[in-house]
Coordinates of C-alpha atoms in Angstrom, one line a residue:
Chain A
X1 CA 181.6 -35.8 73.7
X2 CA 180.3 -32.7 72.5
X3 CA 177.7 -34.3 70.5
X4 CA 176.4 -36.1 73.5
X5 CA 176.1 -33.3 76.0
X6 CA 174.1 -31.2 73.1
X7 CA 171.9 -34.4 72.9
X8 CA 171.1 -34.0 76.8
X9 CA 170.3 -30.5 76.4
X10 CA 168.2 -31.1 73.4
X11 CA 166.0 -33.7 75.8
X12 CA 166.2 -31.6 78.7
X13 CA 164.9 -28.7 76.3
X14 CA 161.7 -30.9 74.7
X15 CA 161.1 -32.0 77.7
X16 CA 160.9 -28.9 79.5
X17 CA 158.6 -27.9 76.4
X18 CA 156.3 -30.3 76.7
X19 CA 155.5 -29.8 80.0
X20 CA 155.1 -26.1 79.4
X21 CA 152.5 -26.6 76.8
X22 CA 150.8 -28.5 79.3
X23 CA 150.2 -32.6 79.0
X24 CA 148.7 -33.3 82.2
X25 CA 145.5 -35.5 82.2
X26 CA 144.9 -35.0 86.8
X27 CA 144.4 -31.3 88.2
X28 CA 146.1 -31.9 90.7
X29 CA 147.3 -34.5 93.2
X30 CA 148.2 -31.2 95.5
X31 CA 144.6 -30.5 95.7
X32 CA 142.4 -34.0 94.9
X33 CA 142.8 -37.2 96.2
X34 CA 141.3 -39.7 94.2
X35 CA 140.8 -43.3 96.6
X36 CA 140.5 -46.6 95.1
X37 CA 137.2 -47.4 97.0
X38 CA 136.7 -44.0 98.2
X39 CA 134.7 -41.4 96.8
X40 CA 137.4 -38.5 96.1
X41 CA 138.1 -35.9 98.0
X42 CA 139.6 -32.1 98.2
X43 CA 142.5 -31.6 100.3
X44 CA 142.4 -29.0 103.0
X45 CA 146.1 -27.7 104.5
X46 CA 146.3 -27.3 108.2
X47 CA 148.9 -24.5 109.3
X48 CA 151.1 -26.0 111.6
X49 CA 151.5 -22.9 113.1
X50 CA 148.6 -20.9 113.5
X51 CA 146.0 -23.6 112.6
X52 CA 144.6 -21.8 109.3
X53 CA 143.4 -24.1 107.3
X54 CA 144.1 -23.1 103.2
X55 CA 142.9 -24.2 100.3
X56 CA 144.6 -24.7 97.6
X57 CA 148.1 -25.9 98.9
X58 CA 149.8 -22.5 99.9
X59 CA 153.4 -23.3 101.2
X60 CA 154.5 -21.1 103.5
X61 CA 151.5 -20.0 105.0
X62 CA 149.8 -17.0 103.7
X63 CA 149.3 -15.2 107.5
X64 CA 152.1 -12.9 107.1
X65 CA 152.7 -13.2 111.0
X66 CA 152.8 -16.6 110.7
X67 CA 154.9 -18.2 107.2
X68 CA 155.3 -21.9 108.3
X69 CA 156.0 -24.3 106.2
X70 CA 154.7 -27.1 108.1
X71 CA 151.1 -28.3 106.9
X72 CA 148.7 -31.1 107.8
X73 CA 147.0 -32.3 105.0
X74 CA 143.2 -32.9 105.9
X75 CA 140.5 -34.3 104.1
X76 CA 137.5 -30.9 103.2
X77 CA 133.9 -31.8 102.9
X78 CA 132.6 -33.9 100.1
X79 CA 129.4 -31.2 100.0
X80 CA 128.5 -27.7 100.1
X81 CA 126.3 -25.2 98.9
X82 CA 126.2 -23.0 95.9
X83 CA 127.0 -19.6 96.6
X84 CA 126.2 -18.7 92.9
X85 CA 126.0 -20.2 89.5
X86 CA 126.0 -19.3 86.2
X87 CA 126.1 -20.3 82.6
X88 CA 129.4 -19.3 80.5
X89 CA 128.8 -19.2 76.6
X90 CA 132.3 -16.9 75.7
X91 CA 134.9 -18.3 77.4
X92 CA 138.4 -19.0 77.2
X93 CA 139.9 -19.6 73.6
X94 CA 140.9 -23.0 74.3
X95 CA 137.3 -24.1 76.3
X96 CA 135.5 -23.8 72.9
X97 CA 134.9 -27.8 73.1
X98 CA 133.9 -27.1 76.8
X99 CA 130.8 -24.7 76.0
X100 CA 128.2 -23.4 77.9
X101 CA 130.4 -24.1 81.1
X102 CA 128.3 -23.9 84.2
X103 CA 130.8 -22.8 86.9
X104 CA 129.7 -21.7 90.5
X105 CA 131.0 -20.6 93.9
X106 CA 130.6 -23.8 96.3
X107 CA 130.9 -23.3 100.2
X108 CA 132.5 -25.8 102.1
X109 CA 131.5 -26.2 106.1
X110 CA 135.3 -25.3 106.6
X111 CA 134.7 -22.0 105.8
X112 CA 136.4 -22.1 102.5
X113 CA 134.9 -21.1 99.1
X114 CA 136.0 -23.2 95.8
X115 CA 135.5 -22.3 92.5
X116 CA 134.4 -24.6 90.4
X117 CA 132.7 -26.3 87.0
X118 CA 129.3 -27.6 88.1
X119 CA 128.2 -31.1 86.3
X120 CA 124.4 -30.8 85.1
X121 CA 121.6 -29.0 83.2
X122 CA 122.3 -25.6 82.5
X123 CA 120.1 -22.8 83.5
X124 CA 119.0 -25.3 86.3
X125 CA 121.6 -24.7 89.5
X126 CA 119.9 -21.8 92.6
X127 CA 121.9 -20.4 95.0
X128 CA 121.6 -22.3 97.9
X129 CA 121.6 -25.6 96.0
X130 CA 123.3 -28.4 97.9
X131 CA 126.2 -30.0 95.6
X132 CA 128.6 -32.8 96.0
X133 CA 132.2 -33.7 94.8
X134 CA 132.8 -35.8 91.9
X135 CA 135.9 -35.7 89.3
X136 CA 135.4 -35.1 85.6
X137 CA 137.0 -33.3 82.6
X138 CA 138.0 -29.6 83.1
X139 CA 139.7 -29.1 80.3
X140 CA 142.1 -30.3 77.4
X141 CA 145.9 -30.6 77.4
X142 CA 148.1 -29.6 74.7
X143 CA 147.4 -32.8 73.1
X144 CA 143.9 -32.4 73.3
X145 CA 143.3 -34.9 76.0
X146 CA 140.5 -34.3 78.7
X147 CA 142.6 -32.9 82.4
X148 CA 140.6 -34.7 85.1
X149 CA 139.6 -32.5 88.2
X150 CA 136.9 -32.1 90.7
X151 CA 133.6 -30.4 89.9
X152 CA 130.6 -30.2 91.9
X153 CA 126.7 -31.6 91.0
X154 CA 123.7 -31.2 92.7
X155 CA 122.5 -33.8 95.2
X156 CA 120.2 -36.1 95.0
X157 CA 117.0 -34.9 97.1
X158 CA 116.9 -36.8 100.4
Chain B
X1 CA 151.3 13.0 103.4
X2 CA 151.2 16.9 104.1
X3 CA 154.4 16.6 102.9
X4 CA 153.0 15.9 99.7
X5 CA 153.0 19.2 96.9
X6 CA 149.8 20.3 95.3
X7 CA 149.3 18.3 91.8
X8 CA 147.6 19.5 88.5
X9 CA 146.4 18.7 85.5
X10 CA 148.1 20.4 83.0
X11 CA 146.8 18.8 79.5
X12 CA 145.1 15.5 78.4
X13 CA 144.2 13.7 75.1
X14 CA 142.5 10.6 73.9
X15 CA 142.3 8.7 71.0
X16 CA 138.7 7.5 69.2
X17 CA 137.9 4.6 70.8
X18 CA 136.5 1.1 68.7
X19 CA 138.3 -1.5 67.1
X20 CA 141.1 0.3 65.4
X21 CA 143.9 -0.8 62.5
X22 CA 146.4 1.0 64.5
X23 CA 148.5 -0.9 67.1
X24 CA 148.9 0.5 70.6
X25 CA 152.3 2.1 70.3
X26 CA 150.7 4.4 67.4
X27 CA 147.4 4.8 69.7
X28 CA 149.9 6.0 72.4
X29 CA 151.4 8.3 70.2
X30 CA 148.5 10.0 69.4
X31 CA 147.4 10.8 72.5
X32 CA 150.5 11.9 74.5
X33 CA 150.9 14.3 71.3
X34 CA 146.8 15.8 71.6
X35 CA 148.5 16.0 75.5
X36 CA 150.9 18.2 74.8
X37 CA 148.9 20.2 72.8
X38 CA 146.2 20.6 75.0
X39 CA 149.0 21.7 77.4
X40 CA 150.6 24.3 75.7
X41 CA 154.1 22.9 76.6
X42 CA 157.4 21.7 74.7
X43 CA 158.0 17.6 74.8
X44 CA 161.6 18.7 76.4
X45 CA 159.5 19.8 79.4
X46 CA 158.6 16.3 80.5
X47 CA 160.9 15.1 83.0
X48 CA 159.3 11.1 82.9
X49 CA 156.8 8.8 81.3
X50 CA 155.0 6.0 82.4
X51 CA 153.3 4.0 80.2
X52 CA 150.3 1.4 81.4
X53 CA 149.3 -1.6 78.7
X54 CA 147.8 -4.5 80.1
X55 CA 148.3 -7.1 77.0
X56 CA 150.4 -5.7 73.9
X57 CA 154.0 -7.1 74.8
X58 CA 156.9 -5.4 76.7
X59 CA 158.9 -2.4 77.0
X60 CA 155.7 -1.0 75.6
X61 CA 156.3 3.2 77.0
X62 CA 159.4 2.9 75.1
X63 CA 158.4 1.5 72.0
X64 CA 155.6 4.6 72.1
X65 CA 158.4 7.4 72.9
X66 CA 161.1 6.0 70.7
X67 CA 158.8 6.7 67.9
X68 CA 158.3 10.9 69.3
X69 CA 162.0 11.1 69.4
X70 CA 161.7 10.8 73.3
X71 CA 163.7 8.1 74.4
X72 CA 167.2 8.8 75.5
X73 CA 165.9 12.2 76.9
X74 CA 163.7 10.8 79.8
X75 CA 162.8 8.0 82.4
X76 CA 160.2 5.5 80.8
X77 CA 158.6 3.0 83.3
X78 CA 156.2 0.8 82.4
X79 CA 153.2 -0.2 84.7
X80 CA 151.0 -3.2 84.3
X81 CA 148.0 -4.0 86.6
X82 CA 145.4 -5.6 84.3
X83 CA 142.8 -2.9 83.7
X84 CA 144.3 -0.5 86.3
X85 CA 147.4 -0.2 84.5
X86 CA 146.5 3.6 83.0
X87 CA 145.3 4.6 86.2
X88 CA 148.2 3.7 87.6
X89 CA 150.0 4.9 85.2
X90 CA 149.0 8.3 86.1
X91 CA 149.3 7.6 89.5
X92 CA 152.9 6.8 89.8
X93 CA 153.3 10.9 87.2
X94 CA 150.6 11.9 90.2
X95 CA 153.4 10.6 92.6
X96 CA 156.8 11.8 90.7
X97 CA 155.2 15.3 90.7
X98 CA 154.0 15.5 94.7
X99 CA 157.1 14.0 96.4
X100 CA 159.4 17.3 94.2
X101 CA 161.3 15.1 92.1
X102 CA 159.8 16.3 89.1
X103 CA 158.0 19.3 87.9
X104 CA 156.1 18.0 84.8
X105 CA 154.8 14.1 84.3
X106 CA 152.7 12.0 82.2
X107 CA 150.7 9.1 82.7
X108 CA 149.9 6.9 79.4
X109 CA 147.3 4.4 79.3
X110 CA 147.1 2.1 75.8
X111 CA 146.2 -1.0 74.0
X112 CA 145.3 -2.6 71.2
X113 CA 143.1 -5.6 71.9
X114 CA 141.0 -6.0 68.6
X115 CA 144.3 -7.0 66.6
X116 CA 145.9 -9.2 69.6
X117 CA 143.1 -10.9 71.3
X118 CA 141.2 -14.1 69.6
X119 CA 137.5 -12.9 68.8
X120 CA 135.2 -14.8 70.0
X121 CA 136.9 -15.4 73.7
X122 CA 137.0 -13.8 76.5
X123 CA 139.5 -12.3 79.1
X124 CA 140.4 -14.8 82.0
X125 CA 143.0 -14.4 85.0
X126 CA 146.1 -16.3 83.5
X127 CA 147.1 -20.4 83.7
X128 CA 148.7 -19.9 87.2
X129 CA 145.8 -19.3 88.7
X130 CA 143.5 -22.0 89.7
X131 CA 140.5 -20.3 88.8
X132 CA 141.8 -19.4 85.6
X133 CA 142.8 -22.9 84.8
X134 CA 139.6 -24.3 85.5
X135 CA 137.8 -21.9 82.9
X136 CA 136.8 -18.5 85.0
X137 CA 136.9 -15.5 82.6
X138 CA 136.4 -12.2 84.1
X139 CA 132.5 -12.4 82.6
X140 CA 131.9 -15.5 84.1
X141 CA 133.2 -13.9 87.9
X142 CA 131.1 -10.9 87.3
X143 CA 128.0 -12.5 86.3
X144 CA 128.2 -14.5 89.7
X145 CA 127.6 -11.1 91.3
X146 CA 125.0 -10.3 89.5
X147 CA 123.5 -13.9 90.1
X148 CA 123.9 -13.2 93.8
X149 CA 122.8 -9.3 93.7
X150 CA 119.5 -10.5 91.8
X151 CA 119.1 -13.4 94.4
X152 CA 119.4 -11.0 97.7
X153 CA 118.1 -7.9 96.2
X154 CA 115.1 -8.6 94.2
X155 CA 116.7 -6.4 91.1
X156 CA 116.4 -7.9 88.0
X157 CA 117.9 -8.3 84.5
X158 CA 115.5 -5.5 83.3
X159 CA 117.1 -3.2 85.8
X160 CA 120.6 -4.4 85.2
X161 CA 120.0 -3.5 81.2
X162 CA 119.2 -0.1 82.5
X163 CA 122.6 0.9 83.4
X164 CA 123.5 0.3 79.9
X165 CA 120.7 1.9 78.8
X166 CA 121.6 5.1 80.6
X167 CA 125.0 4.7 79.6
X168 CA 125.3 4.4 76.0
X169 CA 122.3 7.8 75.8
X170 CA 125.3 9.6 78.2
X171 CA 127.8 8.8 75.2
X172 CA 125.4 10.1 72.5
X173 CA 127.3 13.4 72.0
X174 CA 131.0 12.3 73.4
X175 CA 133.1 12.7 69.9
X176 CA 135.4 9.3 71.5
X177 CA 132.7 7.4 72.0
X178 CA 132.2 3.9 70.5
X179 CA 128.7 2.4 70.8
X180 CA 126.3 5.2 71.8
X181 CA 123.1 6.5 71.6
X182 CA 119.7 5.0 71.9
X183 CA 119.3 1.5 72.5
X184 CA 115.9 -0.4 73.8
X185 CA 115.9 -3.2 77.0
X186 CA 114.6 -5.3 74.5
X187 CA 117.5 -5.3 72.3
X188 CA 120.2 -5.6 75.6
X189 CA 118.0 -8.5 76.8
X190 CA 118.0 -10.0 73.3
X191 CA 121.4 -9.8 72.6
X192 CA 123.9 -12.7 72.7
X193 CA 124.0 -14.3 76.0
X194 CA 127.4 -14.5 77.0
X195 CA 127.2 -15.4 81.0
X196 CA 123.6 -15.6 82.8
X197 CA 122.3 -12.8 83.0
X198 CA 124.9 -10.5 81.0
X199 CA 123.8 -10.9 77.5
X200 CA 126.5 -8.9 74.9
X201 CA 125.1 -5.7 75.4
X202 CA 125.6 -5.4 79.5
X203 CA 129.5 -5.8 78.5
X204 CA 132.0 -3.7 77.3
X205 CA 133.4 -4.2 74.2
X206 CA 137.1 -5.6 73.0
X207 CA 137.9 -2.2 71.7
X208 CA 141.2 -0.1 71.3
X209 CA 142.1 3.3 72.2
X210 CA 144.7 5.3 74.3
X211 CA 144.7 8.4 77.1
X212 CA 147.2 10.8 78.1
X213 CA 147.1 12.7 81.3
X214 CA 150.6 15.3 81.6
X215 CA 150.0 16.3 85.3
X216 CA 152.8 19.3 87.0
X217 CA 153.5 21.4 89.9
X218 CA 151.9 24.7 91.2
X219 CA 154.7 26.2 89.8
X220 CA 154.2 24.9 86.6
X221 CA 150.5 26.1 86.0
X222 CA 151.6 29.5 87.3
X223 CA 154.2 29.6 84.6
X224 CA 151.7 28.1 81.4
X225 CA 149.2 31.0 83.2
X226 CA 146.6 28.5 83.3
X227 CA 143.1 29.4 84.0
X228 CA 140.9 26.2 84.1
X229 CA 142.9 24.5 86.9
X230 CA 142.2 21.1 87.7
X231 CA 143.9 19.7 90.9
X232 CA 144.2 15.9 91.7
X233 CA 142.7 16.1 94.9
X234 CA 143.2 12.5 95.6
X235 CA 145.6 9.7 93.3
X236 CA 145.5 6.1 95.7
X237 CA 146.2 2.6 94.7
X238 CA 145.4 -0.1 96.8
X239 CA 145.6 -4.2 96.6
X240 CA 143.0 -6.8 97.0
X241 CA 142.5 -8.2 100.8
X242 CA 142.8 -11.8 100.1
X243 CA 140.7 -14.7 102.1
X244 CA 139.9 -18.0 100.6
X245 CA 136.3 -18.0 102.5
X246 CA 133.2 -16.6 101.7
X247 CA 132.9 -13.0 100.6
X248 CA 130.4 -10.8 100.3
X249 CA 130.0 -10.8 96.5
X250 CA 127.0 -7.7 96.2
X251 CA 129.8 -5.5 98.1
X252 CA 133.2 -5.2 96.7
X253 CA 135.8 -4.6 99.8
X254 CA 138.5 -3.5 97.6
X255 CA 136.5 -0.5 95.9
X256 CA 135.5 0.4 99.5
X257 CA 139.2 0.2 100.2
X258 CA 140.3 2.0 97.6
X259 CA 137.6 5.0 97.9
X260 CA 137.7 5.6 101.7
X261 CA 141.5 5.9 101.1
X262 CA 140.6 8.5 98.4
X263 CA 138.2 10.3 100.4
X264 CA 140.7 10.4 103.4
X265 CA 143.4 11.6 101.8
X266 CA 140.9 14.7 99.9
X267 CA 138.8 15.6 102.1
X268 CA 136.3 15.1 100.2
X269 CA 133.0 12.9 100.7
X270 CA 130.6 11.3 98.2
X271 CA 128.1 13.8 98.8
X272 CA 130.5 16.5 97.6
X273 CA 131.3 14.7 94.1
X274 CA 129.3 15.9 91.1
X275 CA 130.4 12.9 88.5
X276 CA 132.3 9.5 88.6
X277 CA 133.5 7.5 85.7
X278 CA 133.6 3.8 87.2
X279 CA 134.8 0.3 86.4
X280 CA 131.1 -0.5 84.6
X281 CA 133.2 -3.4 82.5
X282 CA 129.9 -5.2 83.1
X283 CA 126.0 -3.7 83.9
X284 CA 126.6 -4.9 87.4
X285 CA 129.2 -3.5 88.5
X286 CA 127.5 0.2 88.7
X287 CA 125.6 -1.4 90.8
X288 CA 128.1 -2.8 93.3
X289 CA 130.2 0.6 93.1
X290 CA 127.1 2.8 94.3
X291 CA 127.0 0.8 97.3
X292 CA 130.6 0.3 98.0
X293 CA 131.6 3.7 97.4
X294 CA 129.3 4.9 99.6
X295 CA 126.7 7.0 97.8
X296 CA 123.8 4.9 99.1
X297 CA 123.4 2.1 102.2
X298 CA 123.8 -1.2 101.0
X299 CA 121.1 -3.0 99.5
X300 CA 120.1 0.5 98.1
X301 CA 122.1 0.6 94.5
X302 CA 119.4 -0.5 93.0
X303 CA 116.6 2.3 94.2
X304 CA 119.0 5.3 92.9
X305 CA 119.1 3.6 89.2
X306 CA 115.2 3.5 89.2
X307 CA 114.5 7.1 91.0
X308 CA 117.8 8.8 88.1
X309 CA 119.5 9.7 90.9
X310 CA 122.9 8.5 88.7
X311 CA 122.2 10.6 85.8
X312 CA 121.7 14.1 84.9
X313 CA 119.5 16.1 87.2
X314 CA 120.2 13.4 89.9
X315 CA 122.6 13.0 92.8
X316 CA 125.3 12.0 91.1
X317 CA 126.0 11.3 87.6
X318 CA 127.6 7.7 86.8
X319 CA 129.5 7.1 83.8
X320 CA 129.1 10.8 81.9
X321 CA 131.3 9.6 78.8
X322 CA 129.0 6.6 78.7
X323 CA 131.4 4.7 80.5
X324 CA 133.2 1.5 79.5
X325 CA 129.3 -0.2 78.3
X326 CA 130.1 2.7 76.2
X327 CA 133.9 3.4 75.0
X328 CA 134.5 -0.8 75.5
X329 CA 137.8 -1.3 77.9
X330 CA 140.6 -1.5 75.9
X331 CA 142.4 -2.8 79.4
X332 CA 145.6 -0.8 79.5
X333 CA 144.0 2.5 78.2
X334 CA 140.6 2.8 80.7
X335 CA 141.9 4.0 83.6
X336 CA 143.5 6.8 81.9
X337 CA 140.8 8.0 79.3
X338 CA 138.6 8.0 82.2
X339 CA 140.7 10.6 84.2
X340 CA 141.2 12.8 80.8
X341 CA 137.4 12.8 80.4
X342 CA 136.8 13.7 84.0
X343 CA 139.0 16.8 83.4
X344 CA 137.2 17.4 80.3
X345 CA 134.3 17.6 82.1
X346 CA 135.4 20.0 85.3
X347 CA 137.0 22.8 82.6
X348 CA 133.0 22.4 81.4
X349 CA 134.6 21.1 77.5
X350 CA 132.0 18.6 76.7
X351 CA 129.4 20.0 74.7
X352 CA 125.9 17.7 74.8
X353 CA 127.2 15.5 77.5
X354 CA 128.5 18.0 79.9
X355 CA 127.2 17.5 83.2
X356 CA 126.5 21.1 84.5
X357 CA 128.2 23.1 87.2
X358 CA 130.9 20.1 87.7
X359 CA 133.7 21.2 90.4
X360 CA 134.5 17.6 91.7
X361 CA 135.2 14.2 89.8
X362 CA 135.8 10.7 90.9
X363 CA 137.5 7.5 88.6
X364 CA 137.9 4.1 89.9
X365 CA 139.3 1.7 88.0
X366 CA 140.3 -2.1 89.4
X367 CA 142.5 -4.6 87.9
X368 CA 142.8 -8.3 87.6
X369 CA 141.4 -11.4 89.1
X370 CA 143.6 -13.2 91.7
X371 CA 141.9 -16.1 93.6
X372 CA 140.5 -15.0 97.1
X373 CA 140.8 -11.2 96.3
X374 CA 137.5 -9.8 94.4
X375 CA 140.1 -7.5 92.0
X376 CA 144.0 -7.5 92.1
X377 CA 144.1 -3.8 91.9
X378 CA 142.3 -0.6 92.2
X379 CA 143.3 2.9 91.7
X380 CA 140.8 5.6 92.6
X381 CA 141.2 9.8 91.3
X382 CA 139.4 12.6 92.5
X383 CA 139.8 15.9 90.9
X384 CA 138.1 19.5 91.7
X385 CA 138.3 22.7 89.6

């Protein structure tokens, strides 16, 4: 009996392990939503209560007069515009592989800026560029697989 | 806050600053000792510590004053707030002192980063933050102002390498110093790239070092029969307004916060301050803090680094000590060295880098980078003599 419940706590412990060091491989189904024959999407949160619309999930509500807990999910523009841009060669110690990382500010029509990794040539994005949503690798898990996410590239000129 | 008692500063040291063998307890030693010193006073007449280290582990104050024989005899309370932590650190002594509970404080600020951090990396808000997880570093956030401030002002990199330039010829002289003297745009614009447009030498260094500020009552400095006294006119701390939508990034609305407050609660406008030692973790960032502290209009940063009216002979002189482009920001232990040299520099103590006729100092140091705020934290001094 003994034996068996120090078993249980030795999963439980691993298990809680592994997911501390991190084996995800989607960033995150809180904030992307991936359709089957959909191009993906970000995913805006509508306060119930006072109609604020946050991004990423916040749960309650970050107006301090307001706190709900009640949020619409809504689908955010696919495109935006670069606030600004720039080319990372020192970054963090575990995005060597990831290097030079272009990240940007993007601005979405909803009024909400995202941070994010651009996908393209570097030295090449302006402010004011107009950029789209796709979904590619961020970054590597413990095990050294690629995390999935949404990054931004620019738009093909109409 | 006129209930508030007067505050000096009663003694300060520092530590060399570069990338040091010692780790940050010893560094923290060594300056709340030069502190004492430089106050004349007995360790039994500090009534409480507090002790700001960004990085090095915990319990940190009392792993510094179990080592002087101090713990056991007085409060120790550490304070963490990224690279505002030593500021704040002084703050809280600041604090301790004005409300009566105590009559004699010290703020510590320390760290060792060199023998902690992974070479070769760079500093980024932690895992639970989005933009952290998706690769910002503080370097990357700062060179998307500067991408921005180049894009709306018309300034360029040239004039960004100035403010190193100016700051690392300020340093030539400062003792504490780490990279100083004379360096060429061409060898700032040729250095490493490490986010467009900072290349290497528009960024502080990973260096280690530690400050010390002991801070006490009226009564206190009538007692020790001091002569040169400096009085913390101002000691505020404010948090970043948070908005997930667009933000002015060539103004910075916490620094803006965090001054005005300081100003308020002083008296005491930017036309009336002779020297400021500033968060210049980046070339940029002098340029933001001119505007948003209010010593120009916006847009107008840019015009008083070209006309010298941020160095000696000009309006105001940024960075005296050479700043951080200078000393490198060991993140726990700015915020404090910069208040120790900004006392330095009112009792007139810094021989080939003094700026002349100083009565009135400013430090602003912010902290952190939490998504939707432009800085966690940012604690603002101003001193007069």
């Amino acid at each position: 009996m003994i034996l068996h419940e120090e078993t249980e706590r030795n999963e439980m412990a691993d298990k809680m392990k592994s997911r501390k060091e991190g084996d995800i491989t989607f960033f995150h189904p809180d904030l992307l939503e991936v359709p089957e024959n959909e191009r993906p999407y970000l995913k805006g949160y509508k306060c119930k209560g006072c109609g604020k619309i946050w991004f990423p999930k916040f749960i309650p509500c970050p107006n301090p007069d307001c706190w709900s807990e009640d949020m619409e999910i809504i689908r955010l523009s696919r495109e935006g515009k670069i606030y600004s841009a720039t080319d990372v060669y020192i970054g963090q110690p575990s995005m060597r592989d990831y290097m030079p990382l272009i990240v940007g500010y993007v601005d979405l029509p909803e009024g909400i800026r995202v941070f994010a990794q651009l996908e393209g040539e570097i030295n090449s994005f302006q402010c004011g560029d107009e950029v789209e949503l796709i979904t590619g690798p961020i970054r590597n898990n413990g095990r050294g697989e690629p995390i999935i996410s949404y990054k931004f590239r620019k738009m093909a000129k109409k | 806050m006129s209930s508030l008692r007067k505050v000096y500063v009663l003694g300060v040291g520092e530590t060399v600053f570069g990338m040091l063998e010692d780790d940050y307890h010893i560094l923290g030693q060594r300056a709340v000792r030069a502190a004492i010193r430089d106050a004349g006073i007995s360790w039994q007449d500090i009534q409480s510590a507090f002790v700001g280290n960004g990085t090095n582990g915990i319990t940190t104050g009392q792993r510094i004053f179990r080592d002087l024989g101090m713990c056991g005899k007085l409060p120790i309370i550490n304070v963490e707030s990224a690279c505002s932590s030593g500021a704040m650190a002084v703050h809280c002594a600041y604090l301790k002192v004005a409300t009566g509970v105590d009559e004699i404080s010290i703020g510590v600020g320390t760290e060792n980063a060199s023998l902690h951090r992974e070479p070769g990396s760079a500093p980024s808000p932690d895992m639970t933050d989005i933009e952290g997880f998706l690769g910002a570093v503080m370097v990357a956030k700062y060179a998307l102002r500067a991408q921005r401030y180049i894009y709306e002002t018309g300034a360029t990199v040239e004039d960004l390498a100035q403010v190193t330039v100016k700051n690392r010829s300020h340093a030539t002289n400062n003792p504490y110093a780490w990279r100083k003297g004379k360096i060429t745009l061409e060898e700032i614009l040729q250095s490493r790239m490490i986010a467009t447009p900072l290349t290497l030498e528009q960024c502080c260094g990973m260096t280690d070092g530690a400050g010390a500020v002991i801070v006490g009552s009226e009564k206190m400095v009538k007692k020790l029969g001091l002569s040169k006294r400096v009085r913390i006119e101002a000691s505020t701390v404010v948090s970043g307004p948070f908005s997930i939508g667009p933000k002015d990034e060539t103004a910075d609305d916490i620094v803006t916060l965090g001054t005005k407050k300081a100003y308020e609660e002083s008296g005491i406008g930017p036309e009336e301050i002779d020297l400021v030692e500033c968060h210049d973790a980046f070339t940029i960032c002098e340029l933001l803090y001119y505007e948003a502290m209010g010593f120009c209009k916006k847009g107008e940063g840019i015009k008083m680094l070209r006309e010298g009216e941020v160095t000696h002979g000009g309006k105001v002189v940024f960075s005296p000590r050479g700043g951080m482009l200078s000393y490198g920001h060991p993140m726990g232990a700015s915020g404090a060295v910069q208040i120790v040299e900004n006392v330095r520099q009112l009792r007139g103590e810094c021989p080939g880098y003094q700026v002349e006729g100083a009565q009135t100092a400013m430090s602003q140091v912010t902290g952190g980078g939490v998504q939707g705020t432009q800085h966690a934290a940012c604690t603002t001094h101003i001193l007069s003599i």
